[in-house]
Structures are given as C-alpha cells and as structure tokens.
C-alpha cells in the first residue's frame, strides 16, 4: 500500500473572476455532470458511464454503452472533485467520490486491469487495437484522477487501485521481446505516468512513459503490424495516415504540428515533462520547435487550435478559417497543459502569454455562464442559418449544448477551472515566478522558511495588481513578475518606490531580488489599451480585417447588439473606441464601444449583383469578450471585423 508524503502549498482563490467560475464548477458543473454520468438529464444523449462501471463490477446487468473511452468522463469528473477538495472541504462530494472509487475497485480485474468497454463487451480482445480503442488513454485519465485525489485528501485507496493497474500495464508494455512494443493511439497515459512518478518516486513509471514516447513512430510501424494481426484490410480512414496520431515519425524528428490536435498537445505535454525529469535536451528542442510552429503558424487569436473538422486536426501553416474552424475546447485546454510544462522547463513569457490567452478565451468559451451548456467547437465566426444548412459546417453549433455523446469537453473544463490555482506560480530554488494575475492567498517555502503571498487584482478588467509578501523571517528571494506581451507600458513599485525594471528583465519577467520583510508590497500596473490586432498576411481568411483585444481578452460582435449580417460592418482605422465596465451585463464585463460603419442593404438597388457603390451608414459598435458570446440570444458572432483604411 502506498504511504508517500503529500507536498502541497495551500492556496485560497479570492479572485472575483475565477472564484466565481470555481463556484460554478462546485455548485453547478459537478452536480450537473454527475447527473449526466448517471443518465438523469432529459432530452440529451445518455452517458451510461457510471452504469458501465456497475455492469463491470457485477452490480448491474446490461451491455456496455457509449464511446470506447466513456470511462474517461468519470475520471475527469473525479479529478475535478479532487481539485475542489484542495480548495475547501465538501463532505457530500467527497463521499460521492469515495463511493465511485469503491465501484472502480469492484470493477477492477484480479490482474489490475480496469476498463469497462473490454471488461463488458470484448473481454478477450484487450490490447488488440491500441490505435483506435483508447485503453491506455482511459487508464491515463484514471491515473491523473487518482493522483489528484490522493494529493487533495491523503486517501490512498484510489491511488493504490491505479498503481495496481499501472503495474499491470508495465508488465504488458515495454521494449522487451516478451512485452507489447506498442503505444496508444490517443496520447494521455504518458503524462499521467509522470504524475504517478511524482507521488510515488517509482522510476519505473517514468521509464514506461519514456518508452511510449520513444517507441512512437518507429519502423516497422506498430499500428501496421497490429492491423495485420487483426486481419484488417481496409485503408485507414485518415488521408494523412499515421499523422493523425503523431506517429508518422519518431517524435524527435517532428517539427510541424499535425493530426488530431488534442492528441498532439497531450503528447507534447508529456514530452516536456520527460525533458525536465530526464534532462533530455533533444526532447526539449523538439518541444520548442513544435511550440513555435503551433503558436506562430497554426493558432487562432483565441488560442484555439485544430483548424479543420476532418480529424479534429491541424491542417497546414496559416490555414485558419474562422467559420469552419474546429478549435475543440479540449484542444485549448491541452494547450494550457503544455504551456504550463514549458514554463517549468523555462520561465518565458511566451508560454505564459499563450496559457493566459487560452484560459480567458478559447477554453472558457466552451461553457455558458451557468456551467450547464457547452461548446465542443469554438469557431470565430458563426451564422446560424449557414451551420444549420451547410454540411461542411455540421460540426459547428449555433448554441451551446446540454451534453454530448462524445462528452470529453465538459468534464475537462471542470477539472481545468477547479485546478486554476496550480497555474499561477512556479518556484525554482529561491525564485518565485508569477505567471498569472488573479486574487489569491498562499504560502511557499523558501530557504526553509514560510513566505506568505497575497495577490489582489481586478484582472482581467484592469491591470492593477498588488502583491504582499509576509515571510515568517526576513527572507532573501527573487519575485519574478511576468510582463505580458500585450502590455504596451507597465509600472512596478516596491513599497511605493518606482522600480526601473528594464535592466532586470529576462524573458519577459521582471526579476525583483531583495531581502523581503513582513508586509512588503509590490504594485504592478499594466496598461490595458484597446488594441487592434491584425493577422499575418498569409492568413487569407482574416486578411483586411482587424480583431479587438484588451488585456488578455479577445472581443467579438454579436447579432443581439448589431442585427444580422455582421459581415457588412466596417471599423474605420481612425475610429475612437472606448472601454466601459457594465456590471449588469453578462455577469459584469468590460465592453468596447465606438462609431463604425456598415453597408446599408436597404439602399441596394442592383439585384443580386451590381456596379454601384454601396451606401454606407454610421452605426454604434459594441464588442463583448469572446468567452461570453451566446449567453443572451442566439445569433451571429464574428471576431474579425472588416477594417476601413
């Protein structure tokens, strides 16, 4: 039985923006998703996920139902509960989680195997289709949940269940001749094994993770051999072949992100983990190349990734259609996971800037303000009549849905938001890096002494941040503040004294090194002008257009404020835009407003086509944060606006 030591720094989130969302997770999403997992929602696709475990445990009769990866929805829900318990006790949900864990124990095989699809539906076909059937993927999510639950509660039961499963997987997989020399079609177990190593200090889990990464893409190709063993003759459905699962090349030879976007960023996250733990410079260099490709050539302004519906995948550099984009919620979440790990390799603002962009835009746009409806796909332009009529846009929904048959995104959002406190700081020796600005109270150990940190801010609505340090004794340390890439100007004060931080800047962080005393205060003021953003000229879909951004937030126009045909709106280059906080709108947001122009359709006289100049009329433009769209009335939305030069 595992009896390791828990090592967590307590943290209380006090931030108005994120505390509200954490409360939504606790009070709305957790109970709502529990009902979904137990098939209690009406007028939506049943989940059957809990019932699958009951059948596998012998507590119920019936057949497996759902996706082959249905178990992962339960795992992510459990992980979300664990992160909530880190923040504050909740007997109800802890007891419910314990009951689910008891059920998992009953469903586990004598050899440690735990997967309801194969236990119930195909008990004699384990490990015969790693390419498609998500066994290792589900195992990975269960391991992540078990580690989180152990760290939050100190209870070892769930962790020991998953140690048994991981030990069984280690017996089955590896480079030895008597083992399976394969790897998962959908990456996930790789990063989870690193987490298991972190709490057990058992290096065999790190080695197994490394095996899965190192083996991927080698020739002869494991998926080809596996396919022959199944006597499967038909061609693989994805035209890019093994690019879909990033197994077209050994990972260290990959320079361009390709294939299924979620699989890719989960794999890149594990690669960054392994680079850190094994000091593998080749993996680090590969991660850096892939990061530059994704964020400089294949990422939307909202930090959405995966531009095409076919394969939920990356397409090619600068191919970023706004109305056809897939930009799965899980992909932005996976990008956040990867960014966090890149920050742990090297504190550089380019990683934290993308992490922040994804958090405030491409991730939380996947849920409504009540936490009970969800987007799987997050396009940057929607015309409801188009998505309801055109087959190539069938993946786009004009409104958020109550649930999905493939429901990976809702519980992924729940676990991300519930764990937001893990993304604010990192610590390295006697350095504390502040990556995200949000209200919180925490303590960290520096030089053998406890240092209290209190952060207060009204971010993302304004850029004023106050950080108070309260070391138990005078302590020498460096506080490194991220100066976001969007910040045109910034001011730093320590105990009221303005600090010239330019000489102490490194990789976008201002390094404040001194002996800190009880009550020392740092004040950071980030200017938040309204910014016009333009896409690279090679992004043909947004050429001649402009997007609006203020601080970390990307803005959009909605039909409810402007009427139909948002494509007819032009923003003059000299338009004077202003920002205003509207307390009673969409939970309290800063809106952008000013004068713009649009083509006056009522004055069009030439039929379908004509040679006359269109009539232009002035309008009042109003933009809201992208994450908040479709929380009033359904209708059109657009991020990129025609720019009138």
XYZ file of C-alpha atoms in Angstrom:
645
model
C 0.000 0.000 0.000
C 1.354 3.437 -0.928
C 2.104 5.665 2.070
C 4.020 8.528 0.438
C 4.136 12.122 1.605
C 1.798 14.792 0.293
C 3.534 18.025 -0.745
C 1.040 20.792 -1.450
C 1.116 24.516 -0.781
C -2.301 25.626 0.490
C -3.949 28.280 -1.657
C -7.180 30.216 -1.417
C -8.530 31.788 -4.582
C -10.102 35.163 -3.777
C -10.262 36.459 -7.341
C -13.703 37.709 -8.357
C -13.400 36.387 -11.924
C -12.011 32.911 -11.185
C -13.630 32.362 -7.782
C -16.993 32.846 -9.449
C -16.107 30.194 -12.010
C -14.802 27.815 -9.359
C -18.105 28.247 -7.507
C -19.924 27.454 -10.744
C -17.886 24.261 -11.037
C -18.726 23.296 -7.465
C -22.382 24.319 -7.376
C -23.412 23.731 -10.977
C -20.993 21.723 -13.090
C -20.112 18.967 -10.622
C -23.756 18.128 -9.747
C -24.921 18.652 -13.340
C -22.219 16.388 -14.746
C -22.885 13.818 -12.031
C -26.486 13.730 -13.219
C -25.255 13.395 -16.807
C -22.946 10.489 -15.943
C -25.919 8.800 -14.264
C -28.290 9.425 -17.220
C -30.576 11.789 -15.315
C -30.598 14.588 -17.899
C -33.618 14.801 -20.165
C -33.624 15.483 -23.898
C -29.952 14.718 -24.368
C -27.620 11.873 -25.244
C -27.304 9.374 -22.351
C -23.849 8.824 -20.905
C -24.181 5.403 -19.211
C -20.653 5.914 -17.840
C -21.446 5.060 -14.209
C -23.731 2.225 -15.284
C -20.873 0.776 -17.350
C -18.808 0.535 -14.171
C -21.723 -1.052 -12.302
C -22.029 -3.689 -15.013
C -18.273 -4.311 -14.974
C -18.410 -4.617 -11.171
C -21.218 -7.166 -11.321
C -23.682 -4.833 -9.610
C -25.928 -4.478 -12.632
C -26.914 -6.394 -15.748
C -26.773 -4.959 -19.215
C -24.475 -4.077 -22.074
C -21.733 -1.503 -22.442
C -22.997 1.744 -23.958
C -21.194 4.798 -25.294
C -17.804 5.621 -26.712
C -14.913 3.242 -26.120
C -13.419 5.997 -23.954
C -16.533 6.547 -21.831
C -14.571 5.704 -18.661
C -12.524 8.885 -19.092
C -15.568 11.087 -18.422
C -15.847 9.577 -14.945
C -12.109 10.002 -14.417
C -12.146 13.695 -15.313
C -15.170 14.270 -13.090
C -13.343 12.645 -10.179
C -10.301 14.776 -10.879
C -12.413 17.938 -10.832
C -13.849 16.914 -7.452
C -10.309 16.345 -6.163
C -9.181 19.849 -7.118
C -12.247 21.368 -5.456
C -11.410 19.489 -2.277
C -7.935 21.037 -2.381
C -9.586 24.421 -2.038
C -12.222 23.661 0.581
C -13.748 20.576 2.239
C -17.043 19.246 0.893
C -18.316 16.122 2.627
C -21.073 15.497 0.102
C -18.870 15.320 -2.966
C -16.005 13.634 -1.160
C -18.375 10.885 -0.012
C -19.801 10.568 -3.531
C -16.285 10.333 -4.963
C -15.401 7.659 -2.396
C -18.439 5.646 -3.498
C -17.314 5.876 -7.130
C -13.822 4.787 -6.105
C -15.334 1.786 -4.308
C -17.139 0.967 -7.549
C -13.883 1.207 -9.530
C -12.252 -1.195 -7.088
C -15.039 -3.714 -7.635
C -14.770 -3.333 -11.416
C -11.015 -3.917 -11.389
C -9.797 -7.319 -12.513
C -7.692 -9.606 -10.375
C -4.660 -8.714 -12.506
C -5.272 -4.962 -12.050
C -6.959 -4.318 -15.416
C -9.662 -1.632 -15.347
C -11.602 -0.759 -18.476
C -15.363 -1.188 -18.776
C -15.500 -1.472 -22.574
C -13.233 -4.506 -22.716
C -14.394 -5.995 -19.424
C -18.044 -5.924 -20.512
C -18.020 -6.021 -24.308
C -14.819 -7.651 -25.568
C -13.125 -9.377 -22.628
C -10.868 -11.480 -24.858
C -9.574 -8.649 -27.027
C -7.543 -6.494 -24.649
C -4.642 -4.574 -26.244
C -5.594 -5.701 -29.778
C -6.408 -2.216 -31.100
C -4.220 0.364 -29.419
C -4.599 2.619 -32.440
C -8.341 3.175 -32.061
C -9.740 1.920 -28.799
C -8.340 4.177 -26.076
C -7.445 1.610 -23.410
C -4.264 3.425 -22.405
C -5.980 6.792 -22.782
C -8.660 5.823 -20.250
C -6.007 4.395 -17.944
C -4.155 7.694 -18.113
C -7.163 9.765 -17.099
C -7.897 7.423 -14.209
C -4.277 7.725 -13.054
C -4.440 11.528 -13.224
C -7.632 11.494 -11.159
C -6.130 9.130 -8.599
C -3.035 11.284 -8.142
C -5.142 14.433 -7.760
C -7.456 12.750 -5.252
C -4.537 11.482 -3.193
C -2.906 14.900 -3.155
C -6.171 16.556 -2.135
C -7.390 14.135 0.527
C -4.436 11.992 1.572
C -6.563 8.912 0.930
C -4.606 6.159 -0.775
C -7.335 3.789 -1.965
C -7.842 5.260 -5.436
C -4.098 5.693 -5.894
C -3.450 2.085 -4.975
C -6.124 0.919 -7.422
C -4.315 2.775 -10.176
C -0.861 1.648 -9.029
C -2.104 -1.931 -9.490
C -3.300 -1.030 -12.985
C -0.086 0.821 -13.849
C 1.980 -2.112 -12.617
C -0.049 -4.433 -14.836
C 0.478 -2.105 -17.820
C 4.195 -2.061 -17.059
C 4.198 -5.871 -17.131
C 2.480 -5.822 -20.525
C 4.339 -2.998 -22.327
C 7.982 -2.220 -22.920
C 10.948 -2.810 -25.230
C 11.485 -6.423 -24.152
C 10.664 -9.189 -26.635
C 8.042 -10.763 -24.372
C 6.152 -7.484 -24.000
C 3.912 -5.465 -26.311
C 6.144 -2.981 -28.131
C 3.256 -0.613 -28.845
C 1.898 2.733 -27.696
C -1.500 4.433 -27.500
C -3.356 5.865 -30.473
C -4.557 8.697 -28.233
C -1.798 10.030 -26.023
C -2.586 10.631 -22.352
C -1.051 7.857 -20.316
C 2.402 9.315 -20.941
C 1.750 12.497 -18.932
C -0.228 10.604 -16.277
C 2.659 8.206 -15.618
C 4.867 11.205 -14.910
C 2.344 12.357 -12.304
C 2.321 8.861 -10.799
C 6.105 9.012 -10.606
C 5.878 12.376 -8.821
C 3.835 10.968 -5.918
C 5.444 7.508 -5.682
C 9.044 8.290 -6.685
C 8.984 4.958 -8.509
C 11.125 5.382 -11.612
C 9.527 2.513 -13.490
C 6.570 4.789 -14.252
C 8.879 7.446 -15.671
C 10.634 4.786 -17.758
C 7.324 3.457 -19.046
C 6.235 6.955 -20.062
C 9.561 7.417 -21.841
C 9.125 4.074 -23.616
C 5.747 5.135 -25.025
C 7.244 8.416 -26.286
C 10.458 6.906 -27.665
C 8.743 3.995 -29.419
C 6.206 6.167 -31.215
C 6.684 6.386 -34.971
C 9.475 3.825 -35.269
C 9.604 1.401 -38.172
C 8.301 -1.200 -38.651
C 5.247 0.698 -37.516
C 3.417 -0.906 -34.609
C -0.037 0.147 -35.821
C 0.639 -1.508 -39.198
C 1.660 -4.753 -37.514
C -1.318 -4.578 -35.178
C -3.623 -4.024 -38.153
C -2.247 -7.144 -39.854
C -2.795 -9.167 -36.680
C -6.446 -8.094 -36.705
C -6.646 -9.100 -40.390
C -7.929 -5.624 -41.165
C -7.707 -4.957 -44.887
C -9.381 -1.617 -45.477
C -7.259 1.561 -45.711
C -7.031 3.807 -42.675
C -9.760 6.445 -42.772
C -7.485 9.483 -42.264
C -5.863 10.615 -45.505
C -2.728 11.645 -43.638
C -2.293 8.134 -42.295
C -0.294 7.991 -39.088
C -0.075 11.778 -38.962
C -3.459 11.623 -37.252
C -1.867 10.167 -34.117
C 1.510 11.923 -34.476
C 3.135 8.547 -35.122
C 4.214 9.271 -38.706
C 7.767 9.949 -37.476
C 9.707 9.350 -34.288
C 8.803 12.258 -32.019
C 12.250 13.892 -32.087
C 12.033 14.196 -35.877
C 8.733 16.085 -35.796
C 8.913 19.812 -36.477
C 5.356 20.636 -37.539
C 2.175 20.008 -35.550
C -0.103 17.666 -37.433
C -3.067 15.396 -36.888
C -5.602 15.326 -34.067
C -4.957 18.480 -32.033
C -5.808 17.123 -28.573
C -3.626 14.055 -29.054
C -0.787 16.303 -30.168
C -0.773 18.672 -27.188
C -1.211 15.840 -24.694
C 1.867 14.207 -26.222
C 3.828 17.465 -26.259
C 2.954 17.923 -22.575
C 4.424 14.530 -21.740
C 7.499 15.267 -23.831
C 8.101 18.476 -21.871
C 7.667 16.562 -18.609
C 10.186 13.951 -19.672
C 12.617 16.589 -20.904
C 12.539 18.118 -17.433
C 12.805 14.901 -15.420
C 15.359 13.114 -17.605
C 17.331 16.189 -18.707
C 16.710 15.197 -22.327
C 17.823 18.186 -24.413
C 16.593 16.606 -27.657
C 13.026 16.411 -26.320
C 13.244 19.997 -25.098
C 14.450 21.198 -28.505
C 11.645 19.289 -30.226
C 9.072 20.825 -27.869
C 10.415 24.289 -28.647
C 10.221 23.700 -32.417
C 6.673 22.377 -32.151
C 5.664 25.225 -29.838
C 6.908 27.790 -32.326
C 5.052 26.087 -35.165
C 1.772 25.847 -33.255
C 1.734 29.329 -31.751
C 3.277 31.244 -34.664
C 1.597 29.482 -37.592
C -1.366 27.323 -36.500
C -3.063 29.011 -33.545
C -6.118 31.228 -33.614
C -6.178 34.582 -31.823
C -8.352 32.951 -29.137
C -5.677 30.258 -28.615
C -7.907 27.758 -30.350
C -6.020 25.049 -32.225
C -7.038 22.415 -34.728
C -8.433 24.283 -37.719
C -10.249 21.502 -39.545
C -13.182 19.256 -38.704
C -11.639 16.341 -40.595
C -9.763 14.501 -37.895
C -10.308 17.358 -35.402
C -6.887 18.243 -36.657
C -4.226 20.736 -37.605
C -4.227 21.349 -41.359
C -1.259 23.422 -42.552
C 0.548 26.622 -41.664
C -1.587 29.792 -41.750
C -4.747 27.859 -42.610
C -7.074 29.405 -40.029
C -10.643 29.697 -41.361
C -12.879 31.468 -38.881
C -16.222 29.889 -39.779
C -15.035 26.315 -40.417
C -12.617 26.054 -37.519
C -12.839 23.091 -35.199
C -10.896 24.581 -32.277
C -12.113 21.973 -29.827
C -12.431 23.092 -26.216
C -10.228 20.174 -25.144
C -7.518 21.332 -27.546
C -7.249 24.756 -25.894
C -7.225 23.025 -22.517
C -4.439 20.735 -23.709
C -2.524 23.786 -24.939
C -2.755 25.179 -21.387
C -1.364 21.910 -20.003
C 1.532 22.099 -22.446
C 2.221 25.783 -21.739
C 2.424 25.086 -18.013
C 5.020 22.384 -18.605
C 7.036 24.560 -20.956
C 7.096 27.197 -18.211
C 8.509 24.601 -15.855
C 11.278 23.957 -18.379
C 11.968 27.656 -18.890
C 10.239 30.702 -17.431
C 9.489 32.650 -20.604
C 6.549 34.974 -21.095
C 5.750 33.468 -24.500
C 4.496 30.338 -22.753
C 2.564 32.181 -20.047
C 1.086 34.599 -22.596
C -0.395 31.717 -24.573
C -1.537 29.972 -21.391
C -3.337 33.148 -20.360
C -4.809 33.681 -23.828
C -6.219 30.152 -23.856
C -7.599 30.410 -20.318
C -9.503 33.633 -20.911
C -10.664 32.925 -24.458
C -10.516 29.555 -26.230
C -11.113 27.401 -23.133
C -13.844 29.085 -21.077
C -15.800 29.962 -24.223
C -16.653 26.249 -24.132
C -19.194 26.765 -21.316
C -22.059 29.132 -20.657
C -22.097 31.450 -17.674
C -24.164 28.959 -15.639
C -21.909 25.980 -16.377
C -24.673 23.771 -17.742
C -24.320 24.132 -21.511
C -21.211 23.541 -23.563
C -19.499 24.095 -26.885
C -17.370 21.274 -28.260
C -16.289 23.507 -31.157
C -15.347 27.186 -30.757
C -15.382 28.983 -34.130
C -14.590 32.665 -34.539
C -17.498 33.328 -36.892
C -20.993 31.844 -36.851
C -24.067 32.447 -38.987
C -26.811 30.133 -37.627
C -28.537 29.655 -40.991
C -25.253 28.509 -42.519
C -24.434 25.938 -39.848
C -27.960 24.575 -39.984
C -27.925 24.287 -43.796
C -24.399 23.524 -44.981
C -22.942 20.055 -44.461
C -19.347 21.254 -44.199
C -20.378 23.238 -41.115
C -22.328 20.491 -39.384
C -19.736 20.359 -36.607
C -20.467 23.971 -35.598
C -23.336 24.549 -33.168
C -25.031 27.959 -33.047
C -25.795 27.476 -29.334
C -24.146 25.528 -26.520
C -25.467 22.007 -25.943
C -26.653 20.327 -22.725
C -24.352 17.328 -23.269
C -22.663 15.303 -25.998
C -22.422 11.660 -26.939
C -18.684 12.343 -27.011
C -18.609 14.396 -23.807
C -14.881 14.875 -23.286
C -15.027 18.681 -23.073
C -17.432 19.400 -20.167
C -15.525 17.420 -17.501
C -12.233 18.638 -18.938
C -13.391 22.214 -18.355
C -14.471 21.333 -14.832
C -11.066 19.892 -13.905
C -9.210 22.812 -15.505
C -11.150 25.540 -13.691
C -11.106 23.642 -10.394
C -7.298 23.390 -10.670
C -6.664 27.006 -11.719
C -4.588 27.603 -8.586
C -1.900 25.288 -9.990
C -1.174 27.677 -12.872
C -0.443 30.946 -11.054
C 3.077 30.402 -9.691
C 6.114 28.229 -10.115
C 9.038 28.071 -7.731
C 12.686 27.424 -8.513
C 15.161 27.410 -5.629
C 14.850 30.922 -4.199
C 12.800 32.323 -7.104
C 9.023 32.694 -7.266
C 7.607 33.260 -10.740
C 4.220 34.936 -11.071
C 2.723 33.733 -14.340
C -0.933 34.680 -13.899
C -2.560 37.574 -12.137
C -5.554 36.643 -10.016
C -6.523 37.195 -6.420
C -5.191 34.519 -4.076
C -3.594 33.797 -0.729
C -0.888 31.154 -0.402
C 2.353 30.231 1.320
C 5.571 28.848 -0.107
C 8.700 27.506 1.499
C 11.843 29.424 0.551
C 15.176 28.711 2.213
C 13.488 26.656 4.906
C 11.073 29.437 5.846
C 7.404 30.007 5.033
C 6.614 33.027 2.872
C 3.019 34.200 2.699
C 1.842 35.714 -0.580
C -1.365 37.675 -1.061
C -2.343 38.869 -4.517
C -5.196 41.318 -5.136
C -6.432 42.481 -8.514
C -9.489 43.206 -10.641
C -7.911 41.412 -13.590
C -8.833 40.960 -16.446
C -10.882 44.172 -16.311
C -7.959 46.338 -15.243
C -4.217 45.802 -14.966
C -3.602 46.876 -11.378
C -2.073 44.101 -9.276
C -0.948 44.275 -5.635
C 1.214 41.507 -4.166
C 2.040 41.463 -0.455
C 4.769 39.213 0.902
C 4.739 38.047 4.510
C 7.825 35.928 5.267
C 7.963 34.496 8.780
C 11.513 35.893 8.960
C 13.304 38.330 6.666
C 13.983 36.244 3.557
C 16.150 36.809 0.502
C 14.371 35.711 -2.668
C 13.543 36.802 -6.198
C 9.981 37.610 -7.181
C 9.724 37.423 -10.976
C 6.699 39.219 -12.422
C 5.505 38.426 -15.929
C 5.102 41.498 -18.095
C 2.565 40.251 -20.688
C 3.381 40.625 -24.339
C 0.189 42.650 -24.854
C 1.220 45.243 -22.241
C 2.286 48.428 -24.037
C 3.510 50.027 -20.821
C 3.939 48.769 -17.270
C 4.918 50.240 -13.934
C 6.386 48.367 -10.968
C 6.580 49.744 -7.432
C 8.059 48.129 -4.319
C 6.818 49.712 -1.091
C 5.778 52.769 -3.085
C 9.098 53.238 -4.857
C 9.073 53.058 -8.666
C 11.448 50.370 -9.925
C 13.185 50.635 -13.287
C 12.598 47.012 -14.217
C 14.022 47.101 -17.755
C 17.590 46.285 -16.588
C 16.254 43.347 -14.557
C 14.048 41.899 -17.303
C 14.679 38.402 -18.592
C 12.421 36.502 -20.991
C 9.562 38.881 -20.241
C 9.823 38.687 -16.435
C 10.905 41.484 -14.105
C 13.233 39.935 -11.505
C 12.869 41.676 -8.149
C 15.665 40.378 -5.928
C 15.950 41.604 -2.354
C 15.556 40.657 1.273
C 11.813 40.750 1.832
C 10.213 41.691 5.105
C 6.772 41.222 6.596
C 4.267 43.425 4.753
C 6.454 44.338 1.772
C 4.191 45.217 -1.143
C 4.716 45.096 -4.885
C 2.347 47.007 -7.125
C 2.206 46.277 -10.827
C 0.217 48.471 -13.167
C -0.279 47.077 -16.664
C -1.747 49.480 -19.164
C -4.777 47.974 -20.915
C -5.415 49.943 -24.088
C -7.873 48.726 -26.682
C -5.693 47.096 -29.306
C -6.371 46.344 -32.953
C -4.862 43.027 -33.911
C -4.118 42.011 -37.481
C -3.297 38.538 -38.738
C -0.180 37.529 -40.652
C -0.703 38.359 -44.361
C -0.629 34.635 -45.188
C -3.804 34.083 -43.129
C -6.117 34.662 -46.074
C -9.305 34.246 -44.030
C -8.589 37.330 -41.910
C -6.783 39.475 -44.463
C -8.074 43.046 -44.477
C -9.758 42.505 -41.144
C -9.000 43.534 -37.597
C -9.788 41.996 -34.214
C -10.158 43.843 -30.941
C -8.249 42.921 -27.825
C -7.950 44.480 -24.391
C -5.562 42.936 -21.904
C -5.794 39.152 -22.207
C -9.318 39.244 -23.650
C -10.261 38.879 -27.304
C -13.527 40.593 -28.232
C -16.345 39.815 -30.651
C -19.509 41.315 -32.133
C -22.891 39.666 -31.635
C -26.115 39.889 -33.599
C -28.057 40.843 -30.475
C -26.204 44.189 -30.456
C -25.961 44.861 -34.202
C -28.625 42.902 -36.068
C -27.942 40.352 -38.803
C -25.159 40.373 -41.384
C -22.224 41.237 -39.180
C -20.023 40.779 -42.247
C -21.297 44.142 -43.537
C -19.728 46.094 -40.655
C -16.549 48.114 -41.169
C -14.350 49.582 -38.472
C -12.686 52.804 -39.667
C -8.981 52.985 -38.909
C -9.451 56.252 -37.043
C -12.486 55.147 -35.028
C -12.253 56.198 -31.394
C -13.073 53.181 -29.241
C -13.677 53.313 -25.513
C -13.955 50.719 -22.752
C -16.695 50.660 -20.128
C -17.450 48.256 -17.280
C -21.073 47.111 -17.353
C -21.868 45.491 -14.031
C -25.252 44.071 -15.051
C -24.259 42.651 -18.417
C -23.161 39.011 -18.703
C -22.061 38.768 -15.096
C -20.165 42.044 -15.252
C -17.857 42.714 -18.195
C -15.879 45.476 -19.857
C -17.428 46.274 -23.220
C -15.801 48.184 -26.067
C -17.824 50.735 -27.979
C -17.480 53.428 -30.604
C -18.630 54.517 -34.041
C -18.357 52.183 -37.020
C -19.959 51.825 -40.437
C -21.944 49.218 -42.306
C -23.313 48.705 -45.790
C -26.945 49.815 -45.896
C -28.727 46.874 -47.505
C -31.994 48.798 -47.712
C -30.396 51.156 -50.259
C -29.126 48.365 -52.532
C -30.878 48.724 -55.894
C -28.996 46.430 -58.266
C -30.414 42.953 -57.631
C -28.032 40.179 -56.716
C -25.040 41.866 -58.382
C -24.399 45.434 -59.372
C -21.809 48.071 -60.221
C -22.948 50.887 -57.952
C -21.011 51.852 -54.842
C -22.856 50.617 -51.756
C -24.463 53.114 -49.427
C -22.712 53.340 -46.056
C -24.372 54.325 -42.802
C -22.868 55.019 -39.384
C -23.594 52.634 -36.527
C -22.681 52.269 -32.879
C -20.378 49.284 -32.417
C -20.375 47.249 -29.222
C -17.937 44.416 -28.579
C -18.029 41.881 -25.738
C -15.412 39.355 -24.577
C -15.370 36.314 -26.846
C -15.800 33.876 -23.954
C -19.210 35.412 -23.160
C -20.840 35.133 -26.584
C -24.147 33.275 -26.960
C -25.243 33.924 -23.385
C -28.099 36.264 -24.351
C -29.867 35.485 -27.613
C -28.714 33.026 -30.293
C -27.408 34.680 -33.397
C -24.407 35.597 -35.470
C -20.981 36.223 -33.988
C -17.753 37.492 -35.515
C -14.275 38.143 -34.131
C -12.557 39.514 -37.237
C -14.116 42.787 -38.445
C -13.628 44.438 -41.837
C -11.183 47.308 -41.488
C -11.752 50.504 -43.432
C -8.387 52.115 -44.115
